[in-house]
Coordinates of C-alpha atoms and ligand atoms in Angstrom, one line a residue:
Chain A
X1 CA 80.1 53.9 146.7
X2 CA 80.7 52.4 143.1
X3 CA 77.6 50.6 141.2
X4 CA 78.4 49.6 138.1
X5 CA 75.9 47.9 136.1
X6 CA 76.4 46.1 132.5
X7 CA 79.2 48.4 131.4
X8 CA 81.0 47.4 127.8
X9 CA 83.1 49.1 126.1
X10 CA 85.2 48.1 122.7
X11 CA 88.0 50.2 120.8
X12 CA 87.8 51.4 117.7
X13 CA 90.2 50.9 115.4
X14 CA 91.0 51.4 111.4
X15 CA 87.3 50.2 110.7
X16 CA 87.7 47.1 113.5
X17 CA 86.3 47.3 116.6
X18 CA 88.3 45.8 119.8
X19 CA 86.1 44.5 122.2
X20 CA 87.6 45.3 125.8
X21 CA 85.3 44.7 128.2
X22 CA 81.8 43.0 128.0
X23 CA 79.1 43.2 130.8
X24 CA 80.8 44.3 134.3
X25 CA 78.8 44.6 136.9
X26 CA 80.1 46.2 140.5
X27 CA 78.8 47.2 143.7
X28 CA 81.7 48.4 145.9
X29 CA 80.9 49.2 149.3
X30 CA 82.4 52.9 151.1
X31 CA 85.6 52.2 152.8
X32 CA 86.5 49.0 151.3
X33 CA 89.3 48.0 149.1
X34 CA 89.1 46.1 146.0
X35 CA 91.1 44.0 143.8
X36 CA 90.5 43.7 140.1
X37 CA 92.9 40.7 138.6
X38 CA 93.1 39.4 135.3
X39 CA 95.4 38.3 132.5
X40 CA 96.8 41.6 130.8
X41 CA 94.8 42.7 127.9
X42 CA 91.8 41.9 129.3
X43 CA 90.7 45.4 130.2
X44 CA 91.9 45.8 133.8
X45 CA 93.4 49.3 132.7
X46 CA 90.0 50.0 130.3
X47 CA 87.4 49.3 133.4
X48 CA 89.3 51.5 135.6
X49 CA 89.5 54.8 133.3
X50 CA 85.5 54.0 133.3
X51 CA 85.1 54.3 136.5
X52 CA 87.4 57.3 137.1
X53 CA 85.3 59.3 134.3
X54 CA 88.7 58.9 131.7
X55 CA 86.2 56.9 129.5
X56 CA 82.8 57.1 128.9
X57 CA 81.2 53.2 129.0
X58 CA 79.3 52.6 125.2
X59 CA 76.4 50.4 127.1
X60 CA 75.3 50.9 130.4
X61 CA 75.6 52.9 133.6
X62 CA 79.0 53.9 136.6
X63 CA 77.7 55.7 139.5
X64 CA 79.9 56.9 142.0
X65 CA 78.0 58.1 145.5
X66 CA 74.8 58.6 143.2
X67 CA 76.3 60.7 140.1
X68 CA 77.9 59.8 137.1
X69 CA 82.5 60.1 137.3
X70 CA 83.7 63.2 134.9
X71 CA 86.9 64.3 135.1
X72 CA 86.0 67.1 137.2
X73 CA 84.9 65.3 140.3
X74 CA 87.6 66.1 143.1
X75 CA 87.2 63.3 145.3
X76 CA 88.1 60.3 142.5
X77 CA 91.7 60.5 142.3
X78 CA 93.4 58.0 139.4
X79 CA 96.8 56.9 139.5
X80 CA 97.5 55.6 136.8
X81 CA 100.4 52.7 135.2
X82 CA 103.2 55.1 134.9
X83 CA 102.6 57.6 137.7
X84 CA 101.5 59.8 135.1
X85 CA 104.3 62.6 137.1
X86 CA 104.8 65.6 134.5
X87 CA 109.0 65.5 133.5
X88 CA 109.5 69.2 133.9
X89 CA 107.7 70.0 137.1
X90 CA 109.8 68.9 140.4
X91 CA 108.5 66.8 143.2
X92 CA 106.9 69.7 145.1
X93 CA 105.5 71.0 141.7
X94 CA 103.7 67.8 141.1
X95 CA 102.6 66.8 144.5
X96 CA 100.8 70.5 144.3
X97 CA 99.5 70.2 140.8
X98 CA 95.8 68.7 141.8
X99 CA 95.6 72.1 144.2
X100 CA 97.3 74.4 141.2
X101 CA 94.4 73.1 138.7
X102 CA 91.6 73.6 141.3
X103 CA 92.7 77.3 141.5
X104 CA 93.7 77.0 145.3
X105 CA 96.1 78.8 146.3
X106 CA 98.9 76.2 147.7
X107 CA 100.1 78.4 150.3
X108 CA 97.0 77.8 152.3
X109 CA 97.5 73.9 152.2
X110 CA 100.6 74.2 153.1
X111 CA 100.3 72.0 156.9
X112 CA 98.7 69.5 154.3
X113 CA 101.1 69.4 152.0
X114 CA 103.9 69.0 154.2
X115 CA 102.2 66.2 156.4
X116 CA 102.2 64.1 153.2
X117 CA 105.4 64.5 152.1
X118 CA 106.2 63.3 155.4
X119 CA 104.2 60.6 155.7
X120 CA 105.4 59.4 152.1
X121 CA 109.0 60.4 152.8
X122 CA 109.5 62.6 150.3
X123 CA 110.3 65.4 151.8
X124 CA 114.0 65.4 151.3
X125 CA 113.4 65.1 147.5
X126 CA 110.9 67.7 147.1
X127 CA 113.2 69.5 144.5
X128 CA 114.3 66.7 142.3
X129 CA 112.6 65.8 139.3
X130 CA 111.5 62.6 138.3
X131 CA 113.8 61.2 136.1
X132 CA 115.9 62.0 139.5
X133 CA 114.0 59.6 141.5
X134 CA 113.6 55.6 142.1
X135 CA 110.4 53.8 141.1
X136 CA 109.4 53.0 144.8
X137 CA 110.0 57.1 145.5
X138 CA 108.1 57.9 142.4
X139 CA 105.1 55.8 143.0
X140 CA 105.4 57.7 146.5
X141 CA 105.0 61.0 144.8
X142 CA 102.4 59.9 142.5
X143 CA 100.5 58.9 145.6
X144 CA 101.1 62.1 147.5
X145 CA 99.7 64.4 144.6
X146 CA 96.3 62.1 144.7
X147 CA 96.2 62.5 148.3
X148 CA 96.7 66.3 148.8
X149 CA 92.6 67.0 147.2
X150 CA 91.3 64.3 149.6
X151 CA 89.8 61.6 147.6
X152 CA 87.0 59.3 148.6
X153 CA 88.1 57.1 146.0
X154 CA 91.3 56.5 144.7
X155 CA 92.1 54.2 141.3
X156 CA 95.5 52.9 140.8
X157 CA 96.2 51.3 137.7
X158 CA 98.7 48.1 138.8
X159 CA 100.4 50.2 141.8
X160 CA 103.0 48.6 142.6
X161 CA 104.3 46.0 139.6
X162 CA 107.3 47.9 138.2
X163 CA 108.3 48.3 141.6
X164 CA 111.4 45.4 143.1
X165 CA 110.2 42.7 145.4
X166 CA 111.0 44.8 149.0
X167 CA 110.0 47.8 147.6
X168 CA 106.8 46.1 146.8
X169 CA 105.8 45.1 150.1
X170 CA 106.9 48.5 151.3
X171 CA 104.6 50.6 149.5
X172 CA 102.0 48.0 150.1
X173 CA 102.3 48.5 153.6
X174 CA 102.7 52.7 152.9
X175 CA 99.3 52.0 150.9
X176 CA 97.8 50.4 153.6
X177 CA 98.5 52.3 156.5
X178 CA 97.1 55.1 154.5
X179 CA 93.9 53.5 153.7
X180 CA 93.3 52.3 157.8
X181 CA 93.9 56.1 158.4
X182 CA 91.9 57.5 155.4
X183 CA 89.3 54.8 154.6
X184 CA 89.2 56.2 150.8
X185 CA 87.5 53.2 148.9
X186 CA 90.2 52.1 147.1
X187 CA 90.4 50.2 143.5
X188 CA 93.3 48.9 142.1
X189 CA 94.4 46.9 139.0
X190 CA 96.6 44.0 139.4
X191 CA 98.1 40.8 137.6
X192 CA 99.9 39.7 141.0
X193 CA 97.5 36.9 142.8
X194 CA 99.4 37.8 145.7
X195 CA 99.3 41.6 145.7
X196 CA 95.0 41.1 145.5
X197 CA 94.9 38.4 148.3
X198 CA 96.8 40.4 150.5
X199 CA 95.4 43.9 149.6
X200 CA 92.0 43.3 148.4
X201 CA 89.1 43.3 150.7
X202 CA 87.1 42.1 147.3
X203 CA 88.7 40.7 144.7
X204 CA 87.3 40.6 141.0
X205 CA 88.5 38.0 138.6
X206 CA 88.1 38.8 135.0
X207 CA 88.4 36.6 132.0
X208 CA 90.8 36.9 129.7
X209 CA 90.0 39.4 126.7
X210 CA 87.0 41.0 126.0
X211 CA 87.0 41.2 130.2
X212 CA 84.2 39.8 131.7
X213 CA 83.8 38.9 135.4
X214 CA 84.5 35.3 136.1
X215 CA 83.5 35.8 139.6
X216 CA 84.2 38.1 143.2
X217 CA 85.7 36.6 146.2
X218 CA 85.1 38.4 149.5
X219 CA 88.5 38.5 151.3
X220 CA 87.9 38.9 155.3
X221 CA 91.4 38.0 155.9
X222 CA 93.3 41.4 154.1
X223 CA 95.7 43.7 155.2
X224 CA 97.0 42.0 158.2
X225 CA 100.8 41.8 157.9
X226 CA 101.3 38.5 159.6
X227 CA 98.6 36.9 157.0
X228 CA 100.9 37.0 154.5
X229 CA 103.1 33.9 155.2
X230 CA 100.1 31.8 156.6
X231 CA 99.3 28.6 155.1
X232 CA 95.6 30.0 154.9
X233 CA 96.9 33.2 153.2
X234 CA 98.2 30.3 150.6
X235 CA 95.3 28.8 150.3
X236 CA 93.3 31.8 149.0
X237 CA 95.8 32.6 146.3
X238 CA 95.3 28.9 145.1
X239 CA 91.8 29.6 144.8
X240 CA 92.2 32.9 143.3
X241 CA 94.7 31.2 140.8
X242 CA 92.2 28.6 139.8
X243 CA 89.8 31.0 139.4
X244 CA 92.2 33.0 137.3
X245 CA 93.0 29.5 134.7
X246 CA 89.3 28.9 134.7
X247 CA 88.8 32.4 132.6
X248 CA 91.2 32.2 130.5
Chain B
X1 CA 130.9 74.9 131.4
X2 CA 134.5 75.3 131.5
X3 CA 135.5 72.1 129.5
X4 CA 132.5 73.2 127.1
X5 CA 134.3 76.8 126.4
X6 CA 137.6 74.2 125.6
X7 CA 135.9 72.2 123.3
X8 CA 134.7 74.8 121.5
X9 CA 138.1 76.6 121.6
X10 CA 139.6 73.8 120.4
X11 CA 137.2 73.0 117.7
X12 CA 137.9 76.5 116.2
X13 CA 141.4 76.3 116.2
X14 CA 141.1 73.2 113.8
X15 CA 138.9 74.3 111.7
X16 CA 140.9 77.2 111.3
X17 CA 143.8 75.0 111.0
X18 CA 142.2 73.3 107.8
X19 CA 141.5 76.7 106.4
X20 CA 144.7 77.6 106.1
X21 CA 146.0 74.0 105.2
X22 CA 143.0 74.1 102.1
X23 CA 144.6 77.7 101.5
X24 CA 148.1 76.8 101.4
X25 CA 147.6 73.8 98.9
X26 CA 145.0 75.4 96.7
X27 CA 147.2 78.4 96.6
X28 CA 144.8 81.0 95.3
X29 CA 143.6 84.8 95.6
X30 CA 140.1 83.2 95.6
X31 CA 140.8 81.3 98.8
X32 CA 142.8 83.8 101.3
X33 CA 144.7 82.2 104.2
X34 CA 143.4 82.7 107.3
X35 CA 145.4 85.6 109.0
X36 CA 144.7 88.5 106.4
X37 CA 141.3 87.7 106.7
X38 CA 141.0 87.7 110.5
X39 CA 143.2 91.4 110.0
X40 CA 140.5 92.8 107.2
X41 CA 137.6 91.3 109.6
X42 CA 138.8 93.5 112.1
X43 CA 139.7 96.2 110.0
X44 CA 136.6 96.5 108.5
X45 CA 134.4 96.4 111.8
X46 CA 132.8 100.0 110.8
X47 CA 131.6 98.9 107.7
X48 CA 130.3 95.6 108.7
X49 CA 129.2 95.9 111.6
X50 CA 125.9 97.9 109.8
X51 CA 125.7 95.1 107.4
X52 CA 125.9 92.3 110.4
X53 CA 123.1 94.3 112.1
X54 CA 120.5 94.5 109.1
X55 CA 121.2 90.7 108.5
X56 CA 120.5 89.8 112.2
X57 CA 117.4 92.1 112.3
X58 CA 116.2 90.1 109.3
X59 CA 117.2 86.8 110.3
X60 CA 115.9 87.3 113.9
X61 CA 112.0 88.8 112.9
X62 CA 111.5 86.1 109.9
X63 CA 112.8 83.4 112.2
X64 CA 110.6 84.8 115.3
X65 CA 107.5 85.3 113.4
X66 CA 107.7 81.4 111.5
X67 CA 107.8 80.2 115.0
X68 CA 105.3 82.7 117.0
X69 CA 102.4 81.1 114.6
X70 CA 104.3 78.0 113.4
X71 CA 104.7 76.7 117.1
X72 CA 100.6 77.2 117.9
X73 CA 100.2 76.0 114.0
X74 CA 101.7 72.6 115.0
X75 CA 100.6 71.9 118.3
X76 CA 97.0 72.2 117.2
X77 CA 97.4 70.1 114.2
X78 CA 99.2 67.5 117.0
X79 CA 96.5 67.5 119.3
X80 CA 93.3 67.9 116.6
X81 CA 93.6 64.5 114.6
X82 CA 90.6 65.7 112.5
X83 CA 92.2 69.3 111.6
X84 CA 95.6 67.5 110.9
X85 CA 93.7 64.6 108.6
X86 CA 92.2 67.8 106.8
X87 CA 95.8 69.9 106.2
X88 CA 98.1 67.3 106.0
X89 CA 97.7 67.2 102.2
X90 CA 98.0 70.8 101.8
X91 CA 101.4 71.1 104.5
X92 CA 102.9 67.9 102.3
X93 CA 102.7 69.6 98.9
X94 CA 104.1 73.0 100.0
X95 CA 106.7 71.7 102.3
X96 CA 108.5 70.4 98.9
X97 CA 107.7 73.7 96.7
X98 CA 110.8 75.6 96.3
X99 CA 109.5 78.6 97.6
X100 CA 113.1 80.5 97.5
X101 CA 111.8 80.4 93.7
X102 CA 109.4 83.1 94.6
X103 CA 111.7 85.6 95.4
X104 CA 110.7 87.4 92.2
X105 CA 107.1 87.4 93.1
X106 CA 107.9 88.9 96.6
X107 CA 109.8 91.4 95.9
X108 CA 107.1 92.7 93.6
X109 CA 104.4 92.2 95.7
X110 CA 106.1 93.6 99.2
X111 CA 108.9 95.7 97.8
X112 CA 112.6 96.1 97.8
X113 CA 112.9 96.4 101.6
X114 CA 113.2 94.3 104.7
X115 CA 109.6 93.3 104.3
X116 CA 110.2 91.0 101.5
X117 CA 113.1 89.2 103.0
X118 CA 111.8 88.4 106.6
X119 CA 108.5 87.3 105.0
X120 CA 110.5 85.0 102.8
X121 CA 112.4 83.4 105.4
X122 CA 109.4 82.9 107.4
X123 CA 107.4 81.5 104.7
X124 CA 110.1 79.1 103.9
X125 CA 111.1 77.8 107.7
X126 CA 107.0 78.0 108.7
X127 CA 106.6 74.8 107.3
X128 CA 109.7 73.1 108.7
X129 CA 108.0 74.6 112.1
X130 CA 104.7 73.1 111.8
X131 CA 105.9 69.8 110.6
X132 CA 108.3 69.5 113.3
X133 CA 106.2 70.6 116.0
X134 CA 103.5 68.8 115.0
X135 CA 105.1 65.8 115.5
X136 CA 106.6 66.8 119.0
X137 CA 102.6 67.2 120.1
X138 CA 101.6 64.3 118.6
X139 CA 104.4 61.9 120.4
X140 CA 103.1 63.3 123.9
X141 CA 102.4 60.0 126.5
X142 CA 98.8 60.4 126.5
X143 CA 98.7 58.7 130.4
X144 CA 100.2 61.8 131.0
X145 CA 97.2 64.3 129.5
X146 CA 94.7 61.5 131.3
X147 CA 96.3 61.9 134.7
X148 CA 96.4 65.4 134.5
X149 CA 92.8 65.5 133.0
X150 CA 91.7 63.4 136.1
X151 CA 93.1 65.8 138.4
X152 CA 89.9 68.4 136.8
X153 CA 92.7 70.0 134.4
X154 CA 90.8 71.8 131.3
X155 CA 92.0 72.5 127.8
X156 CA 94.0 75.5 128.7
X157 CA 95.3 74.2 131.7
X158 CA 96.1 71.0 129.6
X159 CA 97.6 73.4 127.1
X160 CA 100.3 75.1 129.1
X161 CA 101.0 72.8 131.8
X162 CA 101.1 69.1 129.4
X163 CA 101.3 69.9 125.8
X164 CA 103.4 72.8 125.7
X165 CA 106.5 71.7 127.9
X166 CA 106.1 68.2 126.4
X167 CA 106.6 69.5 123.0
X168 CA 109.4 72.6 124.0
X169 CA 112.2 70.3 122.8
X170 CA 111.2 69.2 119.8
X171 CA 110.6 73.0 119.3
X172 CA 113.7 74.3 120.2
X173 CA 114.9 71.1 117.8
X174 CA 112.7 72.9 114.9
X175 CA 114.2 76.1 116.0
X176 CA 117.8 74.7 115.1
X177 CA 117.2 73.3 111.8
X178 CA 115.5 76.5 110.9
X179 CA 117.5 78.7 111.7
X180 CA 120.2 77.0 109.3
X181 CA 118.3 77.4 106.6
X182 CA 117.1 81.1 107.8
X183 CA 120.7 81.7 107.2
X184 CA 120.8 80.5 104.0
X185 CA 117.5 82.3 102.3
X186 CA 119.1 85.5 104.0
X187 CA 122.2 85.1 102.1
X188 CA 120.2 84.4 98.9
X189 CA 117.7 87.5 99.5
X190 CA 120.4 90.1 100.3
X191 CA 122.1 89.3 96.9
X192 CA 119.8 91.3 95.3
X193 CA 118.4 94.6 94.8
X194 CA 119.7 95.7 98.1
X195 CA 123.0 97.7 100.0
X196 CA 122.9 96.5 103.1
X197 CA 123.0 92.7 105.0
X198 CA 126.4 90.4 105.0
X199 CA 125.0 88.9 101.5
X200 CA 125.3 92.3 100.4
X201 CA 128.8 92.9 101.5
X202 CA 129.6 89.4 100.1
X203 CA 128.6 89.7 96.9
X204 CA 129.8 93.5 96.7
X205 CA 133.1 91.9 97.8
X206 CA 133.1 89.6 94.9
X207 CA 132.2 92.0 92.2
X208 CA 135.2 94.2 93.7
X209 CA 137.5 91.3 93.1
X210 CA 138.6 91.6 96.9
X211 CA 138.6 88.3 98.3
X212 CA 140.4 89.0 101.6
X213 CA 137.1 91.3 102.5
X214 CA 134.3 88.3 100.7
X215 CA 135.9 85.9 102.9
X216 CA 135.7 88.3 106.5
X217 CA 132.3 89.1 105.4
X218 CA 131.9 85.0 105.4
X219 CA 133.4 85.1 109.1
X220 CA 130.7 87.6 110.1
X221 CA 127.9 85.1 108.4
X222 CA 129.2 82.6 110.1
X223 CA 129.7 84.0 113.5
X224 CA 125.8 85.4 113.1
X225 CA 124.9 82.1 112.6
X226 CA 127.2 80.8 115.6
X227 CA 126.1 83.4 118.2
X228 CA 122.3 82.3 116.9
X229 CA 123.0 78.6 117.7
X230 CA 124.4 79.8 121.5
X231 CA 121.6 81.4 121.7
X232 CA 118.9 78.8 120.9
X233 CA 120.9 76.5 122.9
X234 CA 121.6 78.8 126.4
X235 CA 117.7 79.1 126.0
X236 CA 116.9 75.3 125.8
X237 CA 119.4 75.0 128.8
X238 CA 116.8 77.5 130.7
X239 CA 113.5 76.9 129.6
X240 CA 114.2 72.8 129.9
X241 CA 115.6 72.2 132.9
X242 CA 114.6 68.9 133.7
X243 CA 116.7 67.5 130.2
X244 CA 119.9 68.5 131.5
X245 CA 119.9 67.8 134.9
X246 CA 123.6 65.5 135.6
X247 CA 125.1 68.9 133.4
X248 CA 124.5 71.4 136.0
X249 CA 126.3 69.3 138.7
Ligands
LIG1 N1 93.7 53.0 122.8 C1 93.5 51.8 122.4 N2 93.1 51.6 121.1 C2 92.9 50.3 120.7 N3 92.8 49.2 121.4 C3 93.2 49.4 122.7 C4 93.5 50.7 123.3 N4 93.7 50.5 124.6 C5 93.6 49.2 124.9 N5 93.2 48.5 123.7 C6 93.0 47.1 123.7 O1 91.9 46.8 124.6 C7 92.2 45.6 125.3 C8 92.2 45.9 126.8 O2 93.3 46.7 127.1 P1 93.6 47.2 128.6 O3 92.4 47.7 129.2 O4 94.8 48.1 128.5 O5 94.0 45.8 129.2 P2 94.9 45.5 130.6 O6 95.0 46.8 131.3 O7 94.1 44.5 131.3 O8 96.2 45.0 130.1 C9 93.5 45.1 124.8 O9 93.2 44.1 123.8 C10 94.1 46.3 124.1 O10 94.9 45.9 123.0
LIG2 MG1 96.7 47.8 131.9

């Protein structure tokens, strides 16, 4: 699905150059999630936008399915650290604004529409506006909108970490329910150890700043509920977190 | 709504109150109380009415046009660092020029009539335009252009689904300050060469000696300028719904 071979990419910046990134390499299988952890500032946020087609890598090559990621490719869908919801369109508005911007006419996907907004409980608050709405609901929203043009890949850009503890493992679970029923490959940023053991089928540890990979753990054991408060489930975030000091 | 029409109500009635308290201790011709005033305002509705009309026309087409290319002047210079790097010299040392100080120059080039006026008033409040809406463009959340670039968006689509409702507020906030100031060039320009506008009837007043009438033909300036700021601000209310949402409830 994603190969990524010996992207870099650096800033630039008043005549300074900000190295972000140095010499990723990534070869993320169809259907599969993936975690990428690291300290913040260390590119999580930079790699992502490169493989959603946001950025264009300086040295070498992203292929997604085969092709290079532009912006215009339906099937990526990014959301990204702040939901990225417009202020002035309500929740129906924005949920529909992937379908507006393709030119379809949103009348047609209407049965789609609505089956979302179900499944992501939103359909109450379909008139409100964001600054009317909780972070777990707008996160909800956010995810709706990517989901309504079908994505084979969807990038989030840390998900779920301005989001309260139990509303956390909520939309974790919301995330991952979608995903069994989906299987979009799925990348997502994260500083939470926990959050990548539990969600990440792969999880990629990067150095601290310029971000470089440190090393990729397979991770058989995701996505099952009653993991989570296993001593083994314990065990792979120590490793993880060792991992995680070693690169900084 | 209700307790807004109160406020209001109640704000006039002071400042009417200090009118006639100013009045009463300055006790002078030049400074009428408030009452005859109010009576001559009404009195003279025929004649002012045709002044109040040529003044709004003015104010209204010099204040439209600044902000019909000021507004897509702005926005561009917000979103096109290279363009702004290259004019932000030239808006700097003309935003400071007095161009008021032209008048003479204007009405030689463009003549005597409205022409002259509305293109001053529009030169003058352009730049306050530009400069403010630039700034409105340029403070946009660019996470928000990515996510709705990612979503296939192009420029235009950008344009008038990001960009432009972003930056609305700090328009309609450029829009306010400008139209102050509209107010004031207007009263300069209709004081000469001219018969008709509220500055006209002001000054004409004035030259008559009859103060009761200069200060109604300040009421009528003032209420122009009133009814403008309702109207700027009943059309914020509309066109940005999602800033006053806990208002309507
Ligand atoms: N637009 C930018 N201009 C200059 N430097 C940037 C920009 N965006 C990010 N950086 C720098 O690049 C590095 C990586 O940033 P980022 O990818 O946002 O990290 P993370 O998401 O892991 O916190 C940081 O040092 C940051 O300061
Ligand atoms: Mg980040």
């Amino acid at each position: 699905m994603i190969k990524a071979q010996g992207i870099s990419y650096s800033y630039k910046q008043n005549n300074t150059s900000i190295q972000a990134i140095t010499d990723i390499n990534l070869d993320i299988l169809p259907s599969t999630t993936c975690a990428i952890i690291g300290p913040s500032g260390c590119g999580k946020t930079t790699l992502l936008y490169i493989l959603g087609g946001l950025l264009k890598p300086e040295e070498g090559t992203v292929l997604i399915n085969g092709s290079p990621p532009t912006g215009k490719r339906k099937d990526i869908a990014i959301i990204l650290q702040e939901y990225g919801l417009l202020p002035w369109n309500t929740v129906l508005e924005n949920v529909t604004l992937g379908l507006k911007i393709r030119g379809l006419n949103t009348a047609h996907y209407k049965d789609r529409v609505n089956a979302i907004l179900e499944e992501m409980e939103i359909k109450n608050q379909i008139d409100k506006y964001p600054s009317q709405l909780s972070g777990g609901q707008r996160q909800r929203v956010a995810i709706a909108r990517s989901l309504t043009l079908q994505p084979d890949l969807l990038l989030m850009d840390e998900p779920f970490s301005s989001l309260d503890a139990l509303t956390r493992e909520h939309i974790q679970n919301v995330f991952l329910n979608l995903w069994k029923k989906y299987q979009m490959t799925s990348v997502f940023v994260t500083h939470s150890i926990e959050e990548a053991v539990f969600l990440g089928q792969k999880i990629i540890v990067l150095s601290s700043g310029p971000g470089r990979i440190t090393e990729q753990l397979e991770n058989s054991h995701f996505a099952r509920e009653d993991w989570r408060s296993s001593s083994s489930f314990f065990e792979q975030c120590q490793k993880v977190r060792s991992i995680l000091k070693a690169g900084v | 709504m209700l307790k807004k029409i109160s406020h209001y109500i109640i704000t006039i009635i002071i400042v009417i109150l200090i009118w006639w308290l100013l009045s009463f201790m300055l006790n002078n011709s030049v400074f009428p109380r408030p009452l005859p005033v109010f009576m001559t305002f009404f009195a003279v509705q025929d004649k002012i009415q045709g002044h109040l009309l040529a003044s709004l026309f003015r104010v209204i087409l010099g204040v439209g046009t600044a902000i019909l290319i000021g507004v897509p002047c702005g926005l561009i210079l917000g979103m096109v660092k290279k363009l702004d790097h290259i004019m932000a010299p030239f808006v700097y040392l003309s935003y400071p020029v007095p161009k008021i100080a032209f008048l003479p120059v204007v009405l030689l080039i463009l003549g005597l009539g409205d022409l002259s006026k509305i293109f001053l008033i529009a030169i003058i409040i352009f730049f306050q335009v530009v400069v403010t809406t630039r700034d409105a463009a340029r403070s946009i959340n660019p996470e928000l252009i990515l996510s709705v670039k990612s979503l296939g968006a192009n420029n235009w689509q950008l344009f008038y689904r990001v960009i432009f409702p972003a930056a609305l507020p700090g328009i309609f906030t450029a829009v306010r300050i400008s139209t102050g100031t509209a107010i004031a060039v207007l009263f300069f320009t209709e004081t000469f060469a001219t018969f008709s506008g509220l500055g006209y009837f002001i000054m004409d007043a004035w030259t008559r000696v009859n103060y009761i009438e200069m200060f109604a033909g300040i009421v009528a300036l003032s209420l122009l300028g009133l009814s403008l700021f309702l109207l700027i601000d009943i059309l914020e209310r509309v066109s940005c719904k999602w800033l006053y949402l806990d208002d309507s409830k």
